[in-house]
mmCIF file of C-alpha atoms in Angstrom:
data_model
loop_
_atom_site.group_PDB
_atom_site.id
_atom_site.type_symbol
_atom_site.label_atom_id
_atom_site.label_comp_id
_atom_site.label_asym_id
_atom_site.label_seq_id
_atom_site.Cartn_x
_atom_site.Cartn_y
_atom_site.Cartn_z
ATOM 1 C CA UNK O 191 0.000 0.000 0.000
ATOM 2 C CA UNK O 192 1.245 3.425 -0.833
ATOM 3 C CA UNK O 193 -0.771 6.643 -0.719
ATOM 4 C CA UNK O 194 1.203 9.776 -1.451
ATOM 5 C CA UNK O 195 0.847 13.433 -2.309
ATOM 6 C CA UNK O 196 3.858 15.064 -3.927
ATOM 7 C CA UNK O 197 4.977 17.945 -6.114
ATOM 8 C CA UNK O 198 7.510 15.809 -7.937
ATOM 9 C CA UNK O 199 6.710 13.649 -10.922
ATOM 10 C CA UNK O 200 6.364 9.903 -10.436
ATOM 11 C CA UNK O 201 7.719 7.000 -12.435
ATOM 12 C CA UNK O 202 5.316 4.240 -13.444
ATOM 13 C CA UNK O 203 8.299 1.877 -13.828
ATOM 14 C CA UNK O 204 9.501 2.469 -10.314
ATOM 15 C CA UNK O 205 6.040 2.156 -8.743
ATOM 16 C CA UNK O 206 5.257 -0.925 -10.828
ATOM 17 C CA UNK O 207 8.479 -2.668 -9.785
ATOM 18 C CA UNK O 208 7.977 -1.813 -6.120
ATOM 19 C CA UNK O 209 4.390 -3.071 -6.249
ATOM 20 C CA UNK O 210 5.434 -6.318 -7.951
ATOM 21 C CA UNK O 211 8.051 -6.854 -5.279
ATOM 22 C CA UNK O 212 5.440 -6.360 -2.542
ATOM 23 C CA UNK O 213 2.800 -8.654 -4.011
ATOM 24 C CA UNK O 214 5.137 -11.432 -5.145
ATOM 25 C CA UNK O 215 2.964 -14.239 -6.453
ATOM 26 C CA UNK O 216 -0.109 -13.339 -4.412
ATOM 27 C CA UNK O 217 -1.888 -11.339 -7.151
ATOM 28 C CA UNK O 218 -2.623 -12.382 -10.705
ATOM 29 C CA UNK O 219 -3.269 -8.909 -12.081
ATOM 30 C CA UNK O 220 -2.381 -5.259 -11.826
ATOM 31 C CA UNK O 221 -4.498 -2.506 -13.370
ATOM 32 C CA UNK O 222 -2.853 0.895 -13.819
ATOM 33 C CA UNK O 223 -4.435 4.267 -14.496
ATOM 34 C CA UNK O 224 -2.626 7.549 -15.003
ATOM 35 C CA UNK O 225 -4.282 10.961 -15.348
ATOM 36 C CA UNK O 226 -2.532 13.631 -17.439
ATOM 37 C CA UNK O 227 -2.948 17.376 -17.865
ATOM 38 C CA UNK O 228 -4.926 18.137 -21.037
ATOM 39 C CA UNK O 229 -3.864 21.057 -23.223
ATOM 40 C CA UNK O 230 -7.462 22.181 -23.614
ATOM 41 C CA UNK O 231 -10.130 23.073 -21.076
ATOM 42 C CA UNK O 232 -13.561 21.456 -21.342
ATOM 43 C CA UNK O 233 -14.824 24.538 -23.137
ATOM 44 C CA UNK O 234 -12.030 24.069 -25.693
ATOM 45 C CA UNK O 235 -9.773 26.939 -24.622
ATOM 46 C CA UNK O 236 -6.072 26.294 -24.566
ATOM 47 C CA UNK O 237 -4.587 26.107 -21.064
ATOM 48 C CA UNK O 238 -0.964 26.744 -20.157
ATOM 49 C CA UNK O 239 -1.208 24.448 -17.145
ATOM 50 C CA UNK O 240 -2.947 23.373 -13.973
ATOM 51 C CA UNK O 241 -2.424 24.417 -10.386
ATOM 52 C CA UNK O 242 -3.378 21.799 -7.804
ATOM 53 C CA UNK O 243 -3.993 22.631 -4.176
ATOM 54 C CA UNK O 244 -4.642 20.338 -1.208
ATOM 55 C CA UNK O 245 -5.284 20.471 2.528
ATOM 56 C CA UNK O 246 -2.379 18.694 4.224
ATOM 57 C CA UNK O 247 -3.700 16.082 6.623
ATOM 58 C CA UNK O 248 -7.304 16.093 5.499
ATOM 59 C CA UNK O 249 -6.421 15.248 1.888
ATOM 60 C CA UNK O 250 -4.380 12.232 2.997
ATOM 61 C CA UNK O 251 -7.294 10.983 5.147
ATOM 62 C CA UNK O 252 -9.720 11.434 2.255
ATOM 63 C CA UNK O 253 -7.463 9.310 0.014
ATOM 64 C CA UNK O 254 -7.005 6.659 2.703
ATOM 65 C CA UNK O 255 -10.782 6.449 3.143
ATOM 66 C CA UNK O 256 -11.272 5.888 -0.605
ATOM 67 C CA UNK O 257 -8.697 3.090 -0.663
ATOM 68 C CA UNK O 258 -10.247 1.537 2.456
ATOM 69 C CA UNK O 259 -13.671 1.569 0.789
ATOM 70 C CA UNK O 260 -12.228 -0.065 -2.318
ATOM 71 C CA UNK O 261 -10.597 -2.775 -0.204
ATOM 72 C CA UNK O 262 -13.903 -3.324 1.577
ATOM 73 C CA UNK O 263 -15.644 -3.983 -1.749
ATOM 74 C CA UNK O 264 -13.083 -6.094 -3.618
ATOM 75 C CA UNK O 265 -10.304 -8.447 -2.541
ATOM 76 C CA UNK O 266 -7.360 -6.177 -3.412
ATOM 77 C CA UNK O 267 -3.833 -7.245 -2.543
ATOM 78 C CA UNK O 268 -2.314 -3.824 -2.854
ATOM 79 C CA UNK O 269 -3.199 -0.296 -3.945
ATOM 80 C CA UNK O 270 -0.940 2.596 -4.943
ATOM 81 C CA UNK O 271 -2.314 6.127 -5.257
ATOM 82 C CA UNK O 272 0.016 9.026 -6.043
ATOM 83 C CA UNK O 273 -1.483 12.476 -6.533
ATOM 84 C CA UNK O 274 0.590 15.463 -7.516
ATOM 85 C CA UNK O 275 0.055 19.048 -6.356
ATOM 86 C CA UNK O 276 1.509 22.388 -7.401
ATOM 87 C CA UNK O 277 2.088 23.720 -10.913
ATOM 88 C CA UNK O 278 1.705 21.253 -13.781
ATOM 89 C CA UNK O 279 2.033 21.669 -17.544
ATOM 90 C CA UNK O 280 0.004 20.066 -20.364
ATOM 91 C CA UNK O 281 1.114 16.460 -20.788
ATOM 92 C CA UNK O 282 2.344 16.194 -17.184
ATOM 93 C CA UNK O 283 1.208 13.279 -15.042
ATOM 94 C CA UNK O 284 -1.274 14.230 -12.301
ATOM 95 C CA UNK O 285 -2.343 10.992 -10.706
ATOM 96 C CA UNK O 286 -1.376 7.325 -10.678
ATOM 97 C CA UNK O 287 -3.530 4.452 -9.436
ATOM 98 C CA UNK O 288 -2.252 0.876 -9.361
ATOM 99 C CA UNK O 289 -4.522 -1.891 -8.118
ATOM 100 C CA UNK O 290 -3.386 -5.479 -7.654
ATOM 101 C CA UNK O 291 -5.763 -8.370 -7.173
ATOM 102 C CA UNK O 292 -5.911 -12.121 -7.634
ATOM 103 C CA UNK O 293 -8.178 -11.694 -10.673
ATOM 104 C CA UNK O 294 -8.638 -8.924 -13.210
ATOM 105 C CA UNK O 295 -12.315 -8.201 -12.441
ATOM 106 C CA UNK O 296 -11.593 -6.862 -8.982
ATOM 107 C CA UNK O 297 -8.486 -5.009 -10.182
ATOM 108 C CA UNK O 298 -10.362 -3.230 -13.005
ATOM 109 C CA UNK O 299 -13.336 -2.375 -10.779
ATOM 110 C CA UNK O 300 -11.164 -1.311 -7.851
ATOM 111 C CA UNK O 301 -9.050 0.975 -10.045
ATOM 112 C CA UNK O 302 -12.106 2.607 -11.623
ATOM 113 C CA UNK O 303 -13.757 3.051 -8.226
ATOM 114 C CA UNK O 304 -10.657 4.717 -6.741
ATOM 115 C CA UNK O 305 -10.433 7.136 -9.692
ATOM 116 C CA UNK O 306 -14.157 7.973 -9.636
ATOM 117 C CA UNK O 307 -13.958 8.690 -5.907
ATOM 118 C CA UNK O 308 -10.745 10.743 -6.284
ATOM 119 C CA UNK O 309 -12.667 12.974 -8.705
ATOM 120 C CA UNK O 310 -15.503 13.735 -6.315
ATOM 121 C CA UNK O 311 -14.387 12.953 -2.741
ATOM 122 C CA UNK O 312 -10.655 13.520 -2.435
ATOM 123 C CA UNK O 313 -9.738 16.928 -1.044
ATOM 124 C CA UNK O 314 -8.001 18.622 -3.979
ATOM 125 C CA UNK O 315 -8.702 21.754 -5.948
ATOM 126 C CA UNK O 316 -7.615 22.301 -9.551
ATOM 127 C CA UNK O 317 -7.215 25.550 -11.358
ATOM 128 C CA UNK O 318 -6.796 25.919 -15.099
ATOM 129 C CA UNK O 319 -4.076 28.478 -15.727
ATOM 130 C CA UNK O 320 -3.938 30.542 -18.891
ATOM 131 C CA UNK O 321 -7.688 30.894 -19.240
ATOM 132 C CA UNK O 322 -8.559 34.484 -18.433
ATOM 133 C CA UNK O 323 -6.363 36.665 -16.258
ATOM 134 C CA UNK O 324 -6.817 34.803 -12.963
ATOM 135 C CA UNK O 325 -7.434 31.280 -14.221
ATOM 136 C CA UNK O 326 -10.484 29.119 -13.628
ATOM 137 C CA UNK O 327 -11.132 26.821 -10.677
ATOM 138 C CA UNK O 328 -12.433 23.559 -12.103
ATOM 139 C CA UNK O 329 -15.673 21.996 -10.886
ATOM 140 C CA UNK O 330 -16.530 18.316 -11.014
ATOM 141 C CA UNK O 331 -18.794 17.599 -13.967
ATOM 142 C CA UNK O 332 -22.191 15.899 -14.031
ATOM 143 C CA UNK O 333 -20.383 12.914 -15.523
ATOM 144 C CA UNK O 334 -17.992 12.796 -12.526
ATOM 145 C CA UNK O 335 -20.940 12.723 -10.106
ATOM 146 C CA UNK O 336 -22.835 10.141 -12.206
ATOM 147 C CA UNK O 337 -19.800 7.865 -12.207
ATOM 148 C CA UNK O 338 -19.376 8.231 -8.434
ATOM 149 C CA UNK O 339 -23.104 7.694 -7.856
ATOM 150 C CA UNK O 340 -23.166 4.530 -9.924
ATOM 151 C CA UNK O 341 -20.900 2.899 -7.293
ATOM 152 C CA UNK O 342 -23.359 3.782 -4.531
ATOM 153 C CA UNK O 343 -26.255 2.152 -6.373
ATOM 154 C CA UNK O 344 -24.226 -0.873 -7.319
ATOM 155 C CA UNK O 345 -24.931 -3.771 -4.991
ATOM 156 C CA UNK O 346 -25.835 -1.702 -1.948
ATOM 157 C CA UNK N 131 -10.032 31.653 22.936
ATOM 158 C CA UNK N 132 -8.331 31.518 19.551
ATOM 159 C CA UNK N 133 -9.229 29.298 16.619
ATOM 160 C CA UNK N 134 -7.649 29.162 13.146
ATOM 161 C CA UNK N 135 -9.748 29.608 10.030
ATOM 162 C CA UNK N 136 -8.267 28.202 6.812
ATOM 163 C CA UNK N 137 -9.417 29.097 3.312
ATOM 164 C CA UNK N 138 -8.758 27.042 0.203
ATOM 165 C CA UNK N 139 -8.653 27.532 -3.554
ATOM 166 C CA UNK N 140 -11.236 30.090 -4.754
ATOM 167 C CA UNK N 141 -12.048 31.004 -1.138
ATOM 168 C CA UNK N 142 -8.377 31.675 -0.373
ATOM 169 C CA UNK N 143 -8.351 34.050 -3.323
ATOM 170 C CA UNK N 144 -11.631 35.684 -2.258
ATOM 171 C CA UNK N 145 -10.515 36.202 1.345
ATOM 172 C CA UNK N 146 -6.995 37.137 0.169
ATOM 173 C CA UNK N 147 -5.283 34.985 2.791
ATOM 174 C CA UNK N 148 -4.992 31.279 3.537
ATOM 175 C CA UNK N 149 -5.379 31.519 7.295
ATOM 176 C CA UNK N 150 -6.791 33.881 9.919
ATOM 177 C CA UNK N 151 -6.418 33.568 13.675
ATOM 178 C CA UNK N 152 -9.753 34.489 15.139
ATOM 179 C CA UNK N 153 -10.526 35.378 18.730
ATOM 180 C CA UNK N 154 -13.922 33.893 19.585
ATOM 181 C CA UNK N 155 -15.589 33.717 22.977
ATOM 182 C CA UNK N 156 -15.366 30.564 25.089
ATOM 183 C CA UNK N 157 -17.940 28.030 23.964
ATOM 184 C CA UNK N 158 -18.258 29.709 20.574
ATOM 185 C CA UNK N 159 -19.965 27.827 17.735
ATOM 186 C CA UNK N 160 -19.415 28.002 13.993
ATOM 187 C CA UNK N 161 -22.150 30.605 13.849
ATOM 188 C CA UNK N 162 -20.168 32.752 16.298
ATOM 189 C CA UNK N 163 -17.034 32.229 14.204
ATOM 190 C CA UNK N 164 -18.898 33.414 11.093
ATOM 191 C CA UNK N 165 -19.988 36.482 13.047
ATOM 192 C CA UNK N 166 -16.378 37.252 14.017
ATOM 193 C CA UNK N 167 -15.253 36.739 10.417
ATOM 194 C CA UNK N 168 -18.009 39.023 9.163
ATOM 195 C CA UNK N 169 -16.632 41.766 11.394
ATOM 196 C CA UNK N 170 -13.207 41.440 9.754
ATOM 197 C CA UNK N 171 -13.969 40.622 6.139
ATOM 198 C CA UNK N 172 -15.651 42.537 3.349
ATOM 199 C CA UNK N 173 -19.227 41.747 2.398
ATOM 200 C CA UNK N 174 -18.222 40.073 -0.895
ATOM 201 C CA UNK N 175 -15.668 37.963 0.980
ATOM 202 C CA UNK N 176 -18.302 36.808 3.489
ATOM 203 C CA UNK N 177 -20.689 36.085 0.617
ATOM 204 C CA UNK N 178 -18.064 33.725 -0.841
ATOM 205 C CA UNK N 179 -17.773 31.893 2.503
ATOM 206 C CA UNK N 180 -21.553 31.728 2.892
ATOM 207 C CA UNK N 181 -22.148 30.191 -0.575
ATOM 208 C CA UNK N 182 -24.351 27.088 -0.465
ATOM 209 C CA UNK N 183 -21.683 24.763 -1.918
ATOM 210 C CA UNK N 184 -18.991 25.679 0.624
ATOM 211 C CA UNK N 185 -18.179 22.821 3.010
ATOM 212 C CA UNK N 186 -16.758 23.374 6.450
ATOM 213 C CA UNK N 187 -14.396 21.020 8.236
ATOM 214 C CA UNK N 188 -13.494 21.226 11.911
ATOM 215 C CA UNK N 189 -10.147 19.577 12.647
ATOM 216 C CA UNK N 190 -10.239 17.800 9.253
ATOM 217 C CA UNK N 191 -13.782 16.465 9.748
ATOM 218 C CA UNK N 192 -16.586 17.700 7.530
ATOM 219 C CA UNK N 193 -19.383 19.246 9.541
ATOM 220 C CA UNK N 194 -22.868 18.567 8.225
ATOM 221 C CA UNK N 195 -25.507 21.028 9.356
ATOM 222 C CA UNK N 196 -23.465 21.198 12.529
ATOM 223 C CA UNK N 197 -23.283 24.955 12.763
ATOM 224 C CA UNK N 198 -24.265 24.743 16.421
ATOM 225 C CA UNK N 199 -21.331 22.499 17.337
ATOM 226 C CA UNK N 200 -19.119 24.040 19.979
ATOM 227 C CA UNK N 201 -15.537 24.945 19.092
ATOM 228 C CA UNK N 202 -12.497 24.512 21.324
ATOM 229 C CA UNK N 203 -9.362 26.626 21.610
ATOM 230 C CA UNK N 204 -6.905 25.820 18.837
ATOM 231 C CA UNK N 205 -9.538 24.267 16.567
ATOM 232 C CA UNK N 206 -8.765 24.311 12.859
ATOM 233 C CA UNK N 207 -11.792 25.344 10.818
ATOM 234 C CA UNK N 208 -11.486 24.964 7.052
ATOM 235 C CA UNK N 209 -13.727 26.645 4.498
ATOM 236 C CA UNK N 210 -13.630 24.585 1.331
ATOM 237 C CA UNK N 211 -15.161 25.037 -2.114
ATOM 238 C CA UNK N 212 -16.304 21.879 -3.969
ATOM 239 C CA UNK N 213 -13.377 19.476 -4.450
ATOM 240 C CA UNK N 214 -11.990 18.307 -7.793
ATOM 241 C CA UNK N 215 -9.288 15.676 -7.576
ATOM 242 C CA UNK N 216 -8.003 13.080 -9.993
#
Protein backbone atom coordinates (compact mmCIF):
# COMPACT_ATOMS: atom_id res chain seq x y z
CA UNK A 1 0.00 0.00 0.00
CA UNK A 2 1.24 3.43 -0.83
CA UNK A 3 -0.77 6.64 -0.72
CA UNK A 4 1.20 9.78 -1.45
CA UNK A 5 0.85 13.43 -2.31
CA UNK A 6 3.86 15.06 -3.93
CA UNK A 7 4.98 17.95 -6.11
CA UNK A 8 7.51 15.81 -7.94
CA UNK A 9 6.71 13.65 -10.92
CA UNK A 10 6.36 9.90 -10.44
CA UNK A 11 7.72 7.00 -12.44
CA UNK A 12 5.32 4.24 -13.44
CA UNK A 13 8.30 1.88 -13.83
CA UNK A 14 9.50 2.47 -10.31
CA UNK A 15 6.04 2.16 -8.74
CA UNK A 16 5.26 -0.93 -10.83
CA UNK A 17 8.48 -2.67 -9.78
CA UNK A 18 7.98 -1.81 -6.12
CA UNK A 19 4.39 -3.07 -6.25
CA UNK A 20 5.43 -6.32 -7.95
CA UNK A 21 8.05 -6.85 -5.28
CA UNK A 22 5.44 -6.36 -2.54
CA UNK A 23 2.80 -8.65 -4.01
CA UNK A 24 5.14 -11.43 -5.15
CA UNK A 25 2.96 -14.24 -6.45
CA UNK A 26 -0.11 -13.34 -4.41
CA UNK A 27 -1.89 -11.34 -7.15
CA UNK A 28 -2.62 -12.38 -10.71
CA UNK A 29 -3.27 -8.91 -12.08
CA UNK A 30 -2.38 -5.26 -11.83
CA UNK A 31 -4.50 -2.51 -13.37
CA UNK A 32 -2.85 0.89 -13.82
CA UNK A 33 -4.44 4.27 -14.50
CA UNK A 34 -2.63 7.55 -15.00
CA UNK A 35 -4.28 10.96 -15.35
CA UNK A 36 -2.53 13.63 -17.44
CA UNK A 37 -2.95 17.38 -17.87
CA UNK A 38 -4.93 18.14 -21.04
CA UNK A 39 -3.86 21.06 -23.22
CA UNK A 40 -7.46 22.18 -23.61
CA UNK A 41 -10.13 23.07 -21.08
CA UNK A 42 -13.56 21.46 -21.34
CA UNK A 43 -14.82 24.54 -23.14
CA UNK A 44 -12.03 24.07 -25.69
CA UNK A 45 -9.77 26.94 -24.62
CA UNK A 46 -6.07 26.29 -24.57
CA UNK A 47 -4.59 26.11 -21.06
CA UNK A 48 -0.96 26.74 -20.16
CA UNK A 49 -1.21 24.45 -17.15
CA UNK A 50 -2.95 23.37 -13.97
CA UNK A 51 -2.42 24.42 -10.39
CA UNK A 52 -3.38 21.80 -7.80
CA UNK A 53 -3.99 22.63 -4.18
CA UNK A 54 -4.64 20.34 -1.21
CA UNK A 55 -5.28 20.47 2.53
CA UNK A 56 -2.38 18.69 4.22
CA UNK A 57 -3.70 16.08 6.62
CA UNK A 58 -7.30 16.09 5.50
CA UNK A 59 -6.42 15.25 1.89
CA UNK A 60 -4.38 12.23 3.00
CA UNK A 61 -7.29 10.98 5.15
CA UNK A 62 -9.72 11.43 2.26
CA UNK A 63 -7.46 9.31 0.01
CA UNK A 64 -7.00 6.66 2.70
CA UNK A 65 -10.78 6.45 3.14
CA UNK A 66 -11.27 5.89 -0.60
CA UNK A 67 -8.70 3.09 -0.66
CA UNK A 68 -10.25 1.54 2.46
CA UNK A 69 -13.67 1.57 0.79
CA UNK A 70 -12.23 -0.06 -2.32
CA UNK A 71 -10.60 -2.78 -0.20
CA UNK A 72 -13.90 -3.32 1.58
CA UNK A 73 -15.64 -3.98 -1.75
CA UNK A 74 -13.08 -6.09 -3.62
CA UNK A 75 -10.30 -8.45 -2.54
CA UNK A 76 -7.36 -6.18 -3.41
CA UNK A 77 -3.83 -7.24 -2.54
CA UNK A 78 -2.31 -3.82 -2.85
CA UNK A 79 -3.20 -0.30 -3.94
CA UNK A 80 -0.94 2.60 -4.94
CA UNK A 81 -2.31 6.13 -5.26
CA UNK A 82 0.02 9.03 -6.04
CA UNK A 83 -1.48 12.48 -6.53
CA UNK A 84 0.59 15.46 -7.52
CA UNK A 85 0.06 19.05 -6.36
CA UNK A 86 1.51 22.39 -7.40
CA UNK A 87 2.09 23.72 -10.91
CA UNK A 88 1.71 21.25 -13.78
CA UNK A 89 2.03 21.67 -17.54
CA UNK A 90 0.00 20.07 -20.36
CA UNK A 91 1.11 16.46 -20.79
CA UNK A 92 2.34 16.19 -17.18
CA UNK A 93 1.21 13.28 -15.04
CA UNK A 94 -1.27 14.23 -12.30
CA UNK A 95 -2.34 10.99 -10.71
CA UNK A 96 -1.38 7.32 -10.68
CA UNK A 97 -3.53 4.45 -9.44
CA UNK A 98 -2.25 0.88 -9.36
CA UNK A 99 -4.52 -1.89 -8.12
CA UNK A 100 -3.39 -5.48 -7.65
CA UNK A 101 -5.76 -8.37 -7.17
CA UNK A 102 -5.91 -12.12 -7.63
CA UNK A 103 -8.18 -11.69 -10.67
CA UNK A 104 -8.64 -8.92 -13.21
CA UNK A 105 -12.31 -8.20 -12.44
CA UNK A 106 -11.59 -6.86 -8.98
CA UNK A 107 -8.49 -5.01 -10.18
CA UNK A 108 -10.36 -3.23 -13.00
CA UNK A 109 -13.34 -2.37 -10.78
CA UNK A 110 -11.16 -1.31 -7.85
CA UNK A 111 -9.05 0.98 -10.05
CA UNK A 112 -12.11 2.61 -11.62
CA UNK A 113 -13.76 3.05 -8.23
CA UNK A 114 -10.66 4.72 -6.74
CA UNK A 115 -10.43 7.14 -9.69
CA UNK A 116 -14.16 7.97 -9.64
CA UNK A 117 -13.96 8.69 -5.91
CA UNK A 118 -10.74 10.74 -6.28
CA UNK A 119 -12.67 12.97 -8.70
CA UNK A 120 -15.50 13.73 -6.32
CA UNK A 121 -14.39 12.95 -2.74
CA UNK A 122 -10.66 13.52 -2.43
CA UNK A 123 -9.74 16.93 -1.04
CA UNK A 124 -8.00 18.62 -3.98
CA UNK A 125 -8.70 21.75 -5.95
CA UNK A 126 -7.62 22.30 -9.55
CA UNK A 127 -7.22 25.55 -11.36
CA UNK A 128 -6.80 25.92 -15.10
CA UNK A 129 -4.08 28.48 -15.73
CA UNK A 130 -3.94 30.54 -18.89
CA UNK A 131 -7.69 30.89 -19.24
CA UNK A 132 -8.56 34.48 -18.43
CA UNK A 133 -6.36 36.67 -16.26
CA UNK A 134 -6.82 34.80 -12.96
CA UNK A 135 -7.43 31.28 -14.22
CA UNK A 136 -10.48 29.12 -13.63
CA UNK A 137 -11.13 26.82 -10.68
CA UNK A 138 -12.43 23.56 -12.10
CA UNK A 139 -15.67 22.00 -10.89
CA UNK A 140 -16.53 18.32 -11.01
CA UNK A 141 -18.79 17.60 -13.97
CA UNK A 142 -22.19 15.90 -14.03
CA UNK A 143 -20.38 12.91 -15.52
CA UNK A 144 -17.99 12.80 -12.53
CA UNK A 145 -20.94 12.72 -10.11
CA UNK A 146 -22.83 10.14 -12.21
CA UNK A 147 -19.80 7.87 -12.21
CA UNK A 148 -19.38 8.23 -8.43
CA UNK A 149 -23.10 7.69 -7.86
CA UNK A 150 -23.17 4.53 -9.92
CA UNK A 151 -20.90 2.90 -7.29
CA UNK A 152 -23.36 3.78 -4.53
CA UNK A 153 -26.26 2.15 -6.37
CA UNK A 154 -24.23 -0.87 -7.32
CA UNK A 155 -24.93 -3.77 -4.99
CA UNK A 156 -25.83 -1.70 -1.95
CA UNK B 1 -10.03 31.65 22.94
CA UNK B 2 -8.33 31.52 19.55
CA UNK B 3 -9.23 29.30 16.62
CA UNK B 4 -7.65 29.16 13.15
CA UNK B 5 -9.75 29.61 10.03
CA UNK B 6 -8.27 28.20 6.81
CA UNK B 7 -9.42 29.10 3.31
CA UNK B 8 -8.76 27.04 0.20
CA UNK B 9 -8.65 27.53 -3.55
CA UNK B 10 -11.24 30.09 -4.75
CA UNK B 11 -12.05 31.00 -1.14
CA UNK B 12 -8.38 31.68 -0.37
CA UNK B 13 -8.35 34.05 -3.32
CA UNK B 14 -11.63 35.68 -2.26
CA UNK B 15 -10.51 36.20 1.34
CA UNK B 16 -6.99 37.14 0.17
CA UNK B 17 -5.28 34.99 2.79
CA UNK B 18 -4.99 31.28 3.54
CA UNK B 19 -5.38 31.52 7.29
CA UNK B 20 -6.79 33.88 9.92
CA UNK B 21 -6.42 33.57 13.67
CA UNK B 22 -9.75 34.49 15.14
CA UNK B 23 -10.53 35.38 18.73
CA UNK B 24 -13.92 33.89 19.58
CA UNK B 25 -15.59 33.72 22.98
CA UNK B 26 -15.37 30.56 25.09
CA UNK B 27 -17.94 28.03 23.96
CA UNK B 28 -18.26 29.71 20.57
CA UNK B 29 -19.97 27.83 17.73
CA UNK B 30 -19.42 28.00 13.99
CA UNK B 31 -22.15 30.60 13.85
CA UNK B 32 -20.17 32.75 16.30
CA UNK B 33 -17.03 32.23 14.20
CA UNK B 34 -18.90 33.41 11.09
CA UNK B 35 -19.99 36.48 13.05
CA UNK B 36 -16.38 37.25 14.02
CA UNK B 37 -15.25 36.74 10.42
CA UNK B 38 -18.01 39.02 9.16
CA UNK B 39 -16.63 41.77 11.39
CA UNK B 40 -13.21 41.44 9.75
CA UNK B 41 -13.97 40.62 6.14
CA UNK B 42 -15.65 42.54 3.35
CA UNK B 43 -19.23 41.75 2.40
CA UNK B 44 -18.22 40.07 -0.89
CA UNK B 45 -15.67 37.96 0.98
CA UNK B 46 -18.30 36.81 3.49
CA UNK B 47 -20.69 36.08 0.62
CA UNK B 48 -18.06 33.73 -0.84
CA UNK B 49 -17.77 31.89 2.50
CA UNK B 50 -21.55 31.73 2.89
CA UNK B 51 -22.15 30.19 -0.57
CA UNK B 52 -24.35 27.09 -0.47
CA UNK B 53 -21.68 24.76 -1.92
CA UNK B 54 -18.99 25.68 0.62
CA UNK B 55 -18.18 22.82 3.01
CA UNK B 56 -16.76 23.37 6.45
CA UNK B 57 -14.40 21.02 8.24
CA UNK B 58 -13.49 21.23 11.91
CA UNK B 59 -10.15 19.58 12.65
CA UNK B 60 -10.24 17.80 9.25
CA UNK B 61 -13.78 16.47 9.75
CA UNK B 62 -16.59 17.70 7.53
CA UNK B 63 -19.38 19.25 9.54
CA UNK B 64 -22.87 18.57 8.22
CA UNK B 65 -25.51 21.03 9.36
CA UNK B 66 -23.46 21.20 12.53
CA UNK B 67 -23.28 24.96 12.76
CA UNK B 68 -24.27 24.74 16.42
CA UNK B 69 -21.33 22.50 17.34
CA UNK B 70 -19.12 24.04 19.98
CA UNK B 71 -15.54 24.95 19.09
CA UNK B 72 -12.50 24.51 21.32
CA UNK B 73 -9.36 26.63 21.61
CA UNK B 74 -6.91 25.82 18.84
CA UNK B 75 -9.54 24.27 16.57
CA UNK B 76 -8.77 24.31 12.86
CA UNK B 77 -11.79 25.34 10.82
CA UNK B 78 -11.49 24.96 7.05
CA UNK B 79 -13.73 26.64 4.50
CA UNK B 80 -13.63 24.58 1.33
CA UNK B 81 -15.16 25.04 -2.11
CA UNK B 82 -16.30 21.88 -3.97
CA UNK B 83 -13.38 19.48 -4.45
CA UNK B 84 -11.99 18.31 -7.79
CA UNK B 85 -9.29 15.68 -7.58
CA UNK B 86 -8.00 13.08 -9.99
